Tab-separated table of C-alpha atoms in Angstrom:
chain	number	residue	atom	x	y	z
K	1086	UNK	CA	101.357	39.404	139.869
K	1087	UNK	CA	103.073	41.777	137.640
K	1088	UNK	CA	106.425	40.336	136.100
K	1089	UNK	CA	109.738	40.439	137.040
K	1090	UNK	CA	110.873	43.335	134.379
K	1091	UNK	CA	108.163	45.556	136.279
K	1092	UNK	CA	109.222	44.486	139.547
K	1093	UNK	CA	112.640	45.477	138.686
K	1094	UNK	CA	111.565	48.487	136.873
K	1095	UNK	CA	109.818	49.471	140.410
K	1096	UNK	CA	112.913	48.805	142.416
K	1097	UNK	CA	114.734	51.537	139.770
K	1098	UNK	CA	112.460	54.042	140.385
K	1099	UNK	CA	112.723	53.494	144.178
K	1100	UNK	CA	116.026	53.924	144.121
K	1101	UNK	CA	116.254	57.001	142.709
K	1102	UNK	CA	113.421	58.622	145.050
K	1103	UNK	CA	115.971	57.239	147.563
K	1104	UNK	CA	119.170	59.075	146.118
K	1105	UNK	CA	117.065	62.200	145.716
K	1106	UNK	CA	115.842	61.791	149.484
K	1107	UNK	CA	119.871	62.072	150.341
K	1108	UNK	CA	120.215	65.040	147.954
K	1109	UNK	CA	117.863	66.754	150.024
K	1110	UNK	CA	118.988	66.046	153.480
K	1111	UNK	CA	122.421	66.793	151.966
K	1112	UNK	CA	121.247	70.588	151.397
K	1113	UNK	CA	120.448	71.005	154.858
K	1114	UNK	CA	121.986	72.851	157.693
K	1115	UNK	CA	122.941	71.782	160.749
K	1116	UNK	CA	123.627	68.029	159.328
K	1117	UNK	CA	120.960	65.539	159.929
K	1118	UNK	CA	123.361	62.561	160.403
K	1119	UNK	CA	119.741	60.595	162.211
K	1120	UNK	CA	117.837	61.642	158.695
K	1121	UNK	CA	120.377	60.160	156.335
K	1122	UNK	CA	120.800	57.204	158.315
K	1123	UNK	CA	117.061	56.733	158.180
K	1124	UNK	CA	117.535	57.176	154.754
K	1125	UNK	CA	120.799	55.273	153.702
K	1126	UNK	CA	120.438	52.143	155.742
K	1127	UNK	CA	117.583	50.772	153.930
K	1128	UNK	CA	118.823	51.850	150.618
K	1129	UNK	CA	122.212	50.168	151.095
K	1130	UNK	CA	120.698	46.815	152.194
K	1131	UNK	CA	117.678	47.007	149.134
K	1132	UNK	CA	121.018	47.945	146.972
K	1133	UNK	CA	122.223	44.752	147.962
K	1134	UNK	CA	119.323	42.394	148.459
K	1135	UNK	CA	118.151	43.805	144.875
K	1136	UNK	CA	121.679	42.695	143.007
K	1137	UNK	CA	121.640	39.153	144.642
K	1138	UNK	CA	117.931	39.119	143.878
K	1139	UNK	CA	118.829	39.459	140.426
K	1140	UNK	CA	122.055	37.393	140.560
K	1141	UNK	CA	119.725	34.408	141.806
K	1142	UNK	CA	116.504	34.873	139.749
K	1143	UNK	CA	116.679	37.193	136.845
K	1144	UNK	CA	120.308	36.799	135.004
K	1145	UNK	CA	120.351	33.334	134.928
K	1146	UNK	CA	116.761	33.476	132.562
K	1147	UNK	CA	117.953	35.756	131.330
K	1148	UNK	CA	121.011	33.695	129.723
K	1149	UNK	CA	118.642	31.166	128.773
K	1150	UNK	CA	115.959	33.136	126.366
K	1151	UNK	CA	118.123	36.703	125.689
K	1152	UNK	CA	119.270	37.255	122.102
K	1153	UNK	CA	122.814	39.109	123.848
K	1154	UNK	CA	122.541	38.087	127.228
K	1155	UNK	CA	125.979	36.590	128.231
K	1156	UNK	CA	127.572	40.074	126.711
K	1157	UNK	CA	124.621	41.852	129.000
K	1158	UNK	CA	124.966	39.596	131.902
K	1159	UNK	CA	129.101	40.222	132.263
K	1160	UNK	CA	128.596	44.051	132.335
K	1161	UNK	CA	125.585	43.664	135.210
K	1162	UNK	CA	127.818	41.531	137.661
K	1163	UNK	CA	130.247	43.798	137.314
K	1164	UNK	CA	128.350	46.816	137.452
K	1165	UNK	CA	126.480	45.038	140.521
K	1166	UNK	CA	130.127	44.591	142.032
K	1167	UNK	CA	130.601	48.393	141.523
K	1168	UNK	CA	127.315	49.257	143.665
K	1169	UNK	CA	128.438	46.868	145.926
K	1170	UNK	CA	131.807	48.172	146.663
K	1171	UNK	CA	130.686	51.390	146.938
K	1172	UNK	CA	127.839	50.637	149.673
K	1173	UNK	CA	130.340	48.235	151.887
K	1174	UNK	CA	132.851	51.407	151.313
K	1175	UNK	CA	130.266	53.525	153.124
K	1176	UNK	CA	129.498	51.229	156.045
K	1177	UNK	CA	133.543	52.198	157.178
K	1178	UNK	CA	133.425	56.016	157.677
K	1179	UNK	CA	130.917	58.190	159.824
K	1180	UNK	CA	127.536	58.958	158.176
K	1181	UNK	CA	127.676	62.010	156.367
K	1182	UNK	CA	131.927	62.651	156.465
K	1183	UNK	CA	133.568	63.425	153.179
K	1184	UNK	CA	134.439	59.691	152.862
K	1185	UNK	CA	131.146	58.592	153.595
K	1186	UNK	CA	129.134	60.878	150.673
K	1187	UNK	CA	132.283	60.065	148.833
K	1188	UNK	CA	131.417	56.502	148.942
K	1189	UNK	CA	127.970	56.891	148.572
K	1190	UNK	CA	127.853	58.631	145.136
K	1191	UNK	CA	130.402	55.649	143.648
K	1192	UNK	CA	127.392	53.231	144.404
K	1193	UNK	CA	125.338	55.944	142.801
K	1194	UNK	CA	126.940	57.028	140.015
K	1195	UNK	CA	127.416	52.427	139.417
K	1196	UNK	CA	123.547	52.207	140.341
K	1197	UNK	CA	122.472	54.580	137.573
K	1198	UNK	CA	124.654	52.777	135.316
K	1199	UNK	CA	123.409	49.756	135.362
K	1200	UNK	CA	119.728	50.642	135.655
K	1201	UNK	CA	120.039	52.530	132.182
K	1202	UNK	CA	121.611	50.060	130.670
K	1203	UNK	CA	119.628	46.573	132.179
K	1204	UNK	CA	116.428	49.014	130.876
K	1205	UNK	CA	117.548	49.424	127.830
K	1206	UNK	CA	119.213	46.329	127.151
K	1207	UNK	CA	118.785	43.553	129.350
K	1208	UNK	CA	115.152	43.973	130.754
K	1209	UNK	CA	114.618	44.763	127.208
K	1210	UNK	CA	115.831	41.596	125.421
K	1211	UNK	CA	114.276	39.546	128.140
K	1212	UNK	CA	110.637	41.121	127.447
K	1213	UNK	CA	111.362	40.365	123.678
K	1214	UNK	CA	112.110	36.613	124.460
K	1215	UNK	CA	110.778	35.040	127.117
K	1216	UNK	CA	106.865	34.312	127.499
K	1217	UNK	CA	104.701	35.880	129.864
K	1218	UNK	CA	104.173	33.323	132.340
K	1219	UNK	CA	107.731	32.818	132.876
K	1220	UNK	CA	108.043	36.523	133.429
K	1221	UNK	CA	105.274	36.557	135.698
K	1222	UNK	CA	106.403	33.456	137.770
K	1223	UNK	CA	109.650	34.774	138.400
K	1224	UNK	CA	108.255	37.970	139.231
K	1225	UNK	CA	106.375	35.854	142.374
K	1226	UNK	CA	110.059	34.462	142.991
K	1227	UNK	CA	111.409	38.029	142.835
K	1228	UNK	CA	108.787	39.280	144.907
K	1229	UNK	CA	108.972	36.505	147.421
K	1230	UNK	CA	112.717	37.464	147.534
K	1231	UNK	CA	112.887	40.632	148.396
K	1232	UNK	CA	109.640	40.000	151.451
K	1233	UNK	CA	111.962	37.557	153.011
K	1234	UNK	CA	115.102	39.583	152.903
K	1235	UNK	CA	114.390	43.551	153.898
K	1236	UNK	CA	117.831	43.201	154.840
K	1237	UNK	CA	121.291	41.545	153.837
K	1238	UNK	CA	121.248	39.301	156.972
K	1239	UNK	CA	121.699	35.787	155.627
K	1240	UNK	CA	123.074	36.595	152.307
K	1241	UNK	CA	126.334	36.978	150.432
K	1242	UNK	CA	127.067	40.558	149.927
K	1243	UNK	CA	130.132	39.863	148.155
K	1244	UNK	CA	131.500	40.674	144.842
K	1245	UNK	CA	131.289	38.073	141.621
K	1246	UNK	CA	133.567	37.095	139.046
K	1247	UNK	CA	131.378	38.174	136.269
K	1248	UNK	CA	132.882	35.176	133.992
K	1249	UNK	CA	132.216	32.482	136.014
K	1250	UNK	CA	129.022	33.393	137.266
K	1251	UNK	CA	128.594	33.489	133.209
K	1252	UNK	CA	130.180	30.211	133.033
K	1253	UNK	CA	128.533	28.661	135.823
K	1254	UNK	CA	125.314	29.067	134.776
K	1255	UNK	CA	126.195	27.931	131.099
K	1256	UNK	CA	126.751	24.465	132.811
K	1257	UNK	CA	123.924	24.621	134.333
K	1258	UNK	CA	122.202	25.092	130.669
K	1259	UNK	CA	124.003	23.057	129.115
K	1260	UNK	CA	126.320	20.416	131.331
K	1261	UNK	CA	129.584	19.322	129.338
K	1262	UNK	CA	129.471	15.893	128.816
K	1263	UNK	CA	132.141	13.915	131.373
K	1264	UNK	CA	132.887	11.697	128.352
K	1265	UNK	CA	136.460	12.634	126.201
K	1266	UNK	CA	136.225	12.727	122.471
K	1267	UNK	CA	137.437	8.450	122.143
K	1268	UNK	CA	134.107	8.040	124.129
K	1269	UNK	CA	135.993	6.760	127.279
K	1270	UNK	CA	135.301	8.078	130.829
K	1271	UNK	CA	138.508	9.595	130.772
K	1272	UNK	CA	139.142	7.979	134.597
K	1273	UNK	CA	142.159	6.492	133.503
K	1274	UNK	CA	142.954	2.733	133.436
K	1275	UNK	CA	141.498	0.690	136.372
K	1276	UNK	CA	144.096	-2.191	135.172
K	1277	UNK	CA	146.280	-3.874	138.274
K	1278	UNK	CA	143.731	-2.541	141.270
């Protein structure tokens, strides 16, 4: 089972085949509205699926053993948010209209974004600091992931708040202790009840 950075890595490169397949169909007279439909519909949902597949299995390792990873993970949510807004965008105007290709490049030009910088930077850090079998088993989660969702059904497609998806998992790492600094409860006084 290769591990997750490859798995990711391979979802970059399909991607870009993908863009390049729209490129092409773009250059084409008449319009192929059927082609780029073919084309764009999986694309959008992997766009998706890929982000939350990341949200749910990737950046949260990724806080626990990367040497800059809260500073990496804020800029991915919201670059992920970016791809995101730009592929719902699309889904409201007619395949292949102004608005629609219009749409379609934001996601694109966010997409290439982020998968420079998560290679360069956050797959990066996580190859330099977390060992091999936890790579590899979360590459079988990541995997798994993406088998059981080839599309968005079932999932939320919606945008993150980068900081508190930073701050939730942070608890998670690390709960705060319910106890105030006197070392009471801080429930108040149960006196008279």
């Amino acid at each position: 089972m290769p591990d997750i950075t490859q798995l990711i890595l391979d979802d970059h490169e399909w991607f870009r085949r993908e863009f390049a397949a729209l490129d092409d169909l773009r250059a084409r007279t008449p319009m192929d509205a059927d082609a780029l439909r073919t084309v764009w519909e999986p694309l959008a949902a992997r766009l998706d699926v890929h982000a939350i597949a990341e949200e749910e299995i990737f950046y949260p390792q990724l806080l626990r053993h990367g040497d800059d990873a809260e500073d990496e993970t804020l800029d991915a949510i919201g670059d992920h948010n970016d791809i995101r807004d730009g592929v719902h965008d699309a889904a409201r105007h007619p395949i292949g209209s102004r608005p629609w290709w219009e749409s379609v490049g934001r996601a694109r030009v966010a997409n290439d974004e982020h998968m420079g910088e998560e290679e360069n930077e956050g797959l990066a850090d996580f190859r330099r600091n977390a060992p091999g079998g936890l790579r590899e088993s979360l590459g079988k989660r990541f995997a798994e992931f993406m088998a059981q969702h080839e599309t968005t059904r079932a999932l939320d497609t919606g945008d993150k708040d980068p900081e508190r998806y930073v701050r939730d998992i942070d608890h998670e790492i690390d709960p705060p202790d319910d106890r105030t600094t006197d070392g009471s409860l801080g429930i108040g006084s149960l006196k008279g009840r």
